[in-house]
mmCIF file of C-alpha atoms in Angstrom:
data_model
loop_
_atom_site.group_PDB
_atom_site.id
_atom_site.type_symbol
_atom_site.label_atom_id
_atom_site.label_comp_id
_atom_site.label_asym_id
_atom_site.label_seq_id
_atom_site.Cartn_x
_atom_site.Cartn_y
_atom_site.Cartn_z
ATOM 1 C CA MET A 2 8.243 -17.467 -63.136
ATOM 2 C CA SER A 3 4.603 -17.169 -62.619
ATOM 3 C CA ALA A 4 4.703 -20.131 -60.162
ATOM 4 C CA ALA A 5 7.322 -18.229 -58.132
ATOM 5 C CA THR A 6 5.245 -15.063 -58.021
ATOM 6 C CA GLY A 7 2.120 -17.131 -57.336
ATOM 7 C CA THR A 8 3.547 -18.586 -54.070
ATOM 8 C CA ALA A 9 4.977 -15.213 -53.051
ATOM 9 C CA ARG A 10 1.559 -13.462 -53.220
ATOM 10 C CA PRO A 11 -0.223 -15.653 -50.653
ATOM 11 C CA ALA A 12 2.820 -15.427 -48.231
ATOM 12 C CA ALA A 13 2.761 -11.726 -48.499
ATOM 13 C CA ARG A 14 -1.001 -11.629 -47.819
ATOM 14 C CA HIS A 15 -0.538 -13.999 -44.901
ATOM 15 C CA ASP A 16 2.190 -11.707 -43.436
ATOM 16 C CA ARG A 17 -0.016 -8.620 -43.775
ATOM 17 C CA LEU A 18 -2.805 -10.508 -42.079
ATOM 18 C CA GLU A 19 -0.512 -11.500 -39.170
ATOM 19 C CA LEU A 20 0.740 -7.920 -38.836
ATOM 20 C CA LEU A 21 -2.786 -6.539 -38.777
ATOM 21 C CA ALA A 22 -3.876 -9.045 -36.087
ATOM 22 C CA GLY A 23 -0.783 -8.173 -33.980
ATOM 23 C CA MET A 24 -1.594 -4.493 -34.260
ATOM 24 C CA LEU A 25 -5.193 -5.014 -33.194
ATOM 25 C CA VAL A 26 -4.099 -7.065 -30.223
ATOM 26 C CA LEU A 27 -1.556 -4.347 -29.163
ATOM 27 C CA ALA A 28 -4.194 -1.622 -29.642
ATOM 28 C CA PHE A 29 -6.605 -3.667 -27.473
ATOM 29 C CA LEU A 30 -4.019 -4.114 -24.719
ATOM 30 C CA ALA A 31 -3.139 -0.500 -24.747
ATOM 31 C CA GLY A 32 -6.825 0.373 -24.312
ATOM 32 C CA MET A 33 -7.249 -2.027 -21.458
ATOM 33 C CA LEU A 34 -4.112 -0.692 -19.737
ATOM 34 C CA ALA A 35 -5.455 2.930 -20.126
ATOM 35 C CA LEU A 36 -8.803 1.939 -18.676
ATOM 36 C CA ALA A 37 -7.199 0.109 -15.747
ATOM 37 C CA MET A 38 -5.025 3.199 -14.906
ATOM 38 C CA LEU A 39 -7.885 5.616 -15.121
ATOM 39 C CA GLY A 40 -10.147 3.316 -12.986
ATOM 40 C CA HIS A 41 -7.466 2.850 -10.428
ATOM 41 C CA HIS A 42 -6.901 6.544 -9.861
ATOM 42 C CA GLN A 43 -10.572 7.511 -9.741
ATOM 43 C CA THR A 44 -11.003 9.331 -6.425
ATOM 44 C CA ASN A 45 -14.589 10.618 -6.707
ATOM 45 C CA ASP A 46 -16.667 7.922 -5.202
ATOM 46 C CA GLY A 47 -19.468 10.252 -4.088
ATOM 47 C CA GLY A 48 -18.542 10.376 -0.417
ATOM 48 C CA TYR A 49 -17.497 13.087 1.979
ATOM 49 C CA GLN A 50 -13.885 14.103 2.717
ATOM 50 C CA VAL A 51 -12.133 13.488 6.039
ATOM 51 C CA HIS A 52 -8.575 14.425 7.057
ATOM 52 C CA ALA A 53 -6.037 12.623 9.247
ATOM 53 C CA SER A 54 -2.431 13.301 10.143
ATOM 54 C CA PHE A 55 0.185 10.568 10.401
ATOM 55 C CA SER A 56 3.858 10.453 11.435
ATOM 56 C CA GLN A 57 4.600 7.888 8.753
ATOM 57 C CA ILE A 58 2.648 6.861 5.660
ATOM 58 C CA ASP A 59 5.254 4.647 3.790
ATOM 59 C CA GLY A 60 3.424 2.697 1.070
ATOM 60 C CA LEU A 61 0.186 4.546 1.210
ATOM 61 C CA ASN A 62 -0.672 6.136 -2.164
ATOM 62 C CA VAL A 63 -3.397 8.219 -3.634
ATOM 63 C CA GLY A 64 -6.184 5.838 -4.615
ATOM 64 C CA SER A 65 -5.421 3.405 -1.681
ATOM 65 C CA ASP A 66 -8.414 1.922 -0.015
ATOM 66 C CA VAL A 67 -10.048 3.086 3.251
ATOM 67 C CA ARG A 68 -11.596 0.133 4.991
ATOM 68 C CA LEU A 69 -14.066 -0.354 7.897
ATOM 69 C CA ALA A 70 -14.413 -3.946 9.166
ATOM 70 C CA GLY A 71 -12.499 -5.146 6.167
ATOM 71 C CA ILE A 72 -14.929 -3.538 3.698
ATOM 72 C CA THR A 73 -13.785 -0.764 1.415
ATOM 73 C CA VAL A 74 -15.719 2.418 2.280
ATOM 74 C CA GLY A 75 -13.530 5.083 0.622
ATOM 75 C CA HIS A 76 -10.253 6.032 -0.996
ATOM 76 C CA VAL A 77 -7.256 8.249 -0.290
ATOM 77 C CA THR A 78 -7.617 11.450 -2.400
ATOM 78 C CA SER A 79 -4.515 13.380 -1.440
ATOM 79 C CA GLU A 80 -1.288 13.366 0.678
ATOM 80 C CA VAL A 81 0.660 16.419 1.694
ATOM 81 C CA VAL A 82 3.235 17.330 4.333
ATOM 82 C CA ASP A 83 1.970 19.800 6.929
ATOM 83 C CA PRO A 84 4.701 22.445 7.062
ATOM 84 C CA LYS A 85 4.010 23.293 10.759
ATOM 85 C CA THR A 86 3.986 19.744 12.231
ATOM 86 C CA PHE A 87 6.016 17.943 9.491
ATOM 87 C CA GLN A 88 3.386 15.177 9.560
ATOM 88 C CA ALA A 89 1.789 13.667 6.496
ATOM 89 C CA LYS A 90 -1.797 15.010 6.130
ATOM 90 C CA VAL A 91 -3.960 12.513 4.320
ATOM 91 C CA THR A 92 -7.300 13.321 2.839
ATOM 92 C CA PHE A 93 -9.714 10.552 2.064
ATOM 93 C CA THR A 94 -13.371 10.048 1.091
ATOM 94 C CA LEU A 95 -15.883 8.033 3.004
ATOM 95 C CA SER A 96 -19.076 6.622 1.728
ATOM 96 C CA PRO A 97 -22.126 8.851 2.567
ATOM 97 C CA ASP A 98 -23.754 6.016 4.638
ATOM 98 C CA VAL A 99 -20.698 5.655 6.882
ATOM 99 C CA LYS A 100 -21.131 7.870 10.010
ATOM 100 C CA LEU A 101 -17.971 7.568 12.119
ATOM 101 C CA PRO A 102 -17.846 8.688 15.709
ATOM 102 C CA THR A 103 -15.398 11.566 16.418
ATOM 103 C CA ASP A 104 -13.123 9.373 18.571
ATOM 104 C CA SER A 105 -12.562 6.835 15.758
ATOM 105 C CA ALA A 106 -9.044 5.811 14.823
ATOM 106 C CA ALA A 107 -7.283 5.647 11.490
ATOM 107 C CA ILE A 108 -4.516 3.076 11.177
ATOM 108 C CA ILE A 109 -2.277 2.479 8.231
ATOM 109 C CA THR A 110 -1.840 -1.239 7.720
ATOM 110 C CA SER A 111 -0.849 -3.564 4.847
ATOM 111 C CA ASP A 112 -2.756 -6.290 2.986
ATOM 112 C CA SER A 113 0.109 -8.760 3.339
ATOM 113 C CA LEU A 114 3.836 -8.766 3.917
ATOM 114 C CA LEU A 115 4.640 -7.413 0.584
ATOM 115 C CA GLY A 116 1.176 -6.022 -0.222
ATOM 116 C CA GLY A 117 -0.015 -2.516 -0.580
ATOM 117 C CA LYS A 118 -1.057 -0.309 2.344
ATOM 118 C CA TYR A 119 -4.567 0.961 3.212
ATOM 119 C CA ILE A 120 -6.298 2.863 5.991
ATOM 120 C CA ALA A 121 -8.135 0.784 8.486
ATOM 121 C CA LEU A 122 -10.816 2.553 10.450
ATOM 122 C CA SER A 123 -11.590 1.615 14.020
ATOM 123 C CA PRO A 124 -14.853 3.193 15.216
ATOM 124 C CA GLY A 125 -14.939 4.826 18.573
ATOM 125 C CA GLY A 126 -17.793 5.201 21.033
ATOM 126 C CA ALA A 127 -18.679 8.930 20.910
ATOM 127 C CA ASP A 128 -22.112 10.145 20.141
ATOM 128 C CA ALA A 129 -21.044 12.884 17.816
ATOM 129 C CA THR A 130 -19.955 11.942 14.252
ATOM 130 C CA VAL A 131 -17.242 13.226 11.986
ATOM 131 C CA LYS A 132 -18.595 15.772 9.590
ATOM 132 C CA ALA A 133 -17.519 16.366 5.997
ATOM 133 C CA GLY A 134 -14.183 18.116 6.058
ATOM 134 C CA GLY A 135 -13.559 16.958 9.606
ATOM 135 C CA ALA A 136 -10.475 15.305 11.037
ATOM 136 C CA LEU A 137 -9.642 12.086 12.828
ATOM 137 C CA THR A 138 -7.155 12.755 15.589
ATOM 138 C CA GLU A 139 -6.519 9.129 16.766
ATOM 139 C CA THR A 140 -4.058 7.879 14.158
ATOM 140 C CA GLN A 141 -1.338 5.320 13.869
ATOM 141 C CA GLY A 142 1.256 5.547 11.020
ATOM 142 C CA SER A 143 2.509 2.709 8.987
ATOM 143 C CA ILE A 144 5.153 0.256 10.347
ATOM 144 C CA SER A 145 8.060 -0.282 8.045
ATOM 145 C CA LEU A 146 8.979 -3.958 7.469
ATOM 146 C CA GLU A 147 12.646 -2.946 7.329
ATOM 147 C CA GLN A 148 12.330 -1.360 10.803
ATOM 148 C CA LEU A 149 10.675 -4.475 12.194
ATOM 149 C CA LEU A 150 13.405 -6.720 10.695
ATOM 150 C CA SER A 151 16.186 -4.541 12.016
ATOM 151 C CA LYS A 152 14.721 -4.546 15.522
ATOM 152 C CA PHE A 153 14.344 -8.322 15.439
ATOM 153 C CA ILE A 154 17.893 -8.863 14.127
ATOM 154 C CA PHE A 155 19.379 -6.535 16.726
ATOM 155 C CA SER A 156 17.384 -8.107 19.573
ATOM 156 C CA VAL A 157 18.552 -11.616 18.584
ATOM 157 C CA THR A 158 22.117 -10.465 18.187
ATOM 158 C CA ASP A 159 21.961 -8.753 21.583
ATOM 159 C CA THR A 160 20.496 -11.848 23.204
ATOM 160 C CA LEU A 161 23.207 -14.058 21.766
ATOM 161 C CA GLN A 162 26.018 -11.725 22.833
ATOM 162 C CA LYS A 163 24.588 -11.624 26.392
ATOM 163 C CA ALA A 164 24.315 -15.452 26.472
ATOM 164 C CA GLN A 165 27.890 -15.836 25.333
ATOM 165 C CA LYS A 166 29.166 -13.460 28.082
ATOM 166 C CA THR A 167 27.342 -15.443 30.791
ATOM 167 C CA GLN A 168 28.696 -18.829 29.707
ATOM 168 C CA LYS A 169 32.017 -19.983 31.145
ATOM 169 C CA PRO A 170 34.537 -20.825 28.520
ATOM 170 C CA ALA A 171 35.205 -24.512 28.022
ATOM 171 C CA GLY A 172 38.265 -25.873 29.933
ATOM 172 C CA SER A 173 38.372 -23.008 32.424
ATOM 173 C CA LEU A 174 39.570 -23.655 35.958
ATOM 174 C CA SER A 175 37.094 -23.664 38.663
ATOM 175 C CA ASP A 176 37.259 -23.723 42.456
ATOM 176 C CA GLU A 177 35.337 -26.965 42.653
ATOM 177 C CA PRO A 178 37.323 -30.152 43.396
#
């Protein structure tokens, strides 16, 4: 009997050790996930705030990048609907060393076909610069992939239908001998 209990004890110890190791790994992963989520939604990057209104901001989220010449210079801090114009009013921060001309443009674009959206800044040529709390008036909203695909499909379908109407049916009688 002592032999049976002798082999059961090391197996129980081994099971407890595996359980403890598994719990430590899960705790580590949960901590890393929490840090990633907190780091992703940090919006205070020490810059100044700028506002812009867009007709469409599909896919743009709080925490999305604001880029100038492909370099991240800020982040989106808030998104609200303006009750008077029914446009999306986006507030974002810009790095203190970025001084944009007042006629600069803000364009919502995407990283890739299925990637996330960001605001691309296109500097203007004015001498005056946007101040903290100022607004960019030259904006272009996001373009929906679904809208582009539907336009393409309808244009192809339309072209095919027009081509079929202009072709004579095979075997039709003609005036030529």
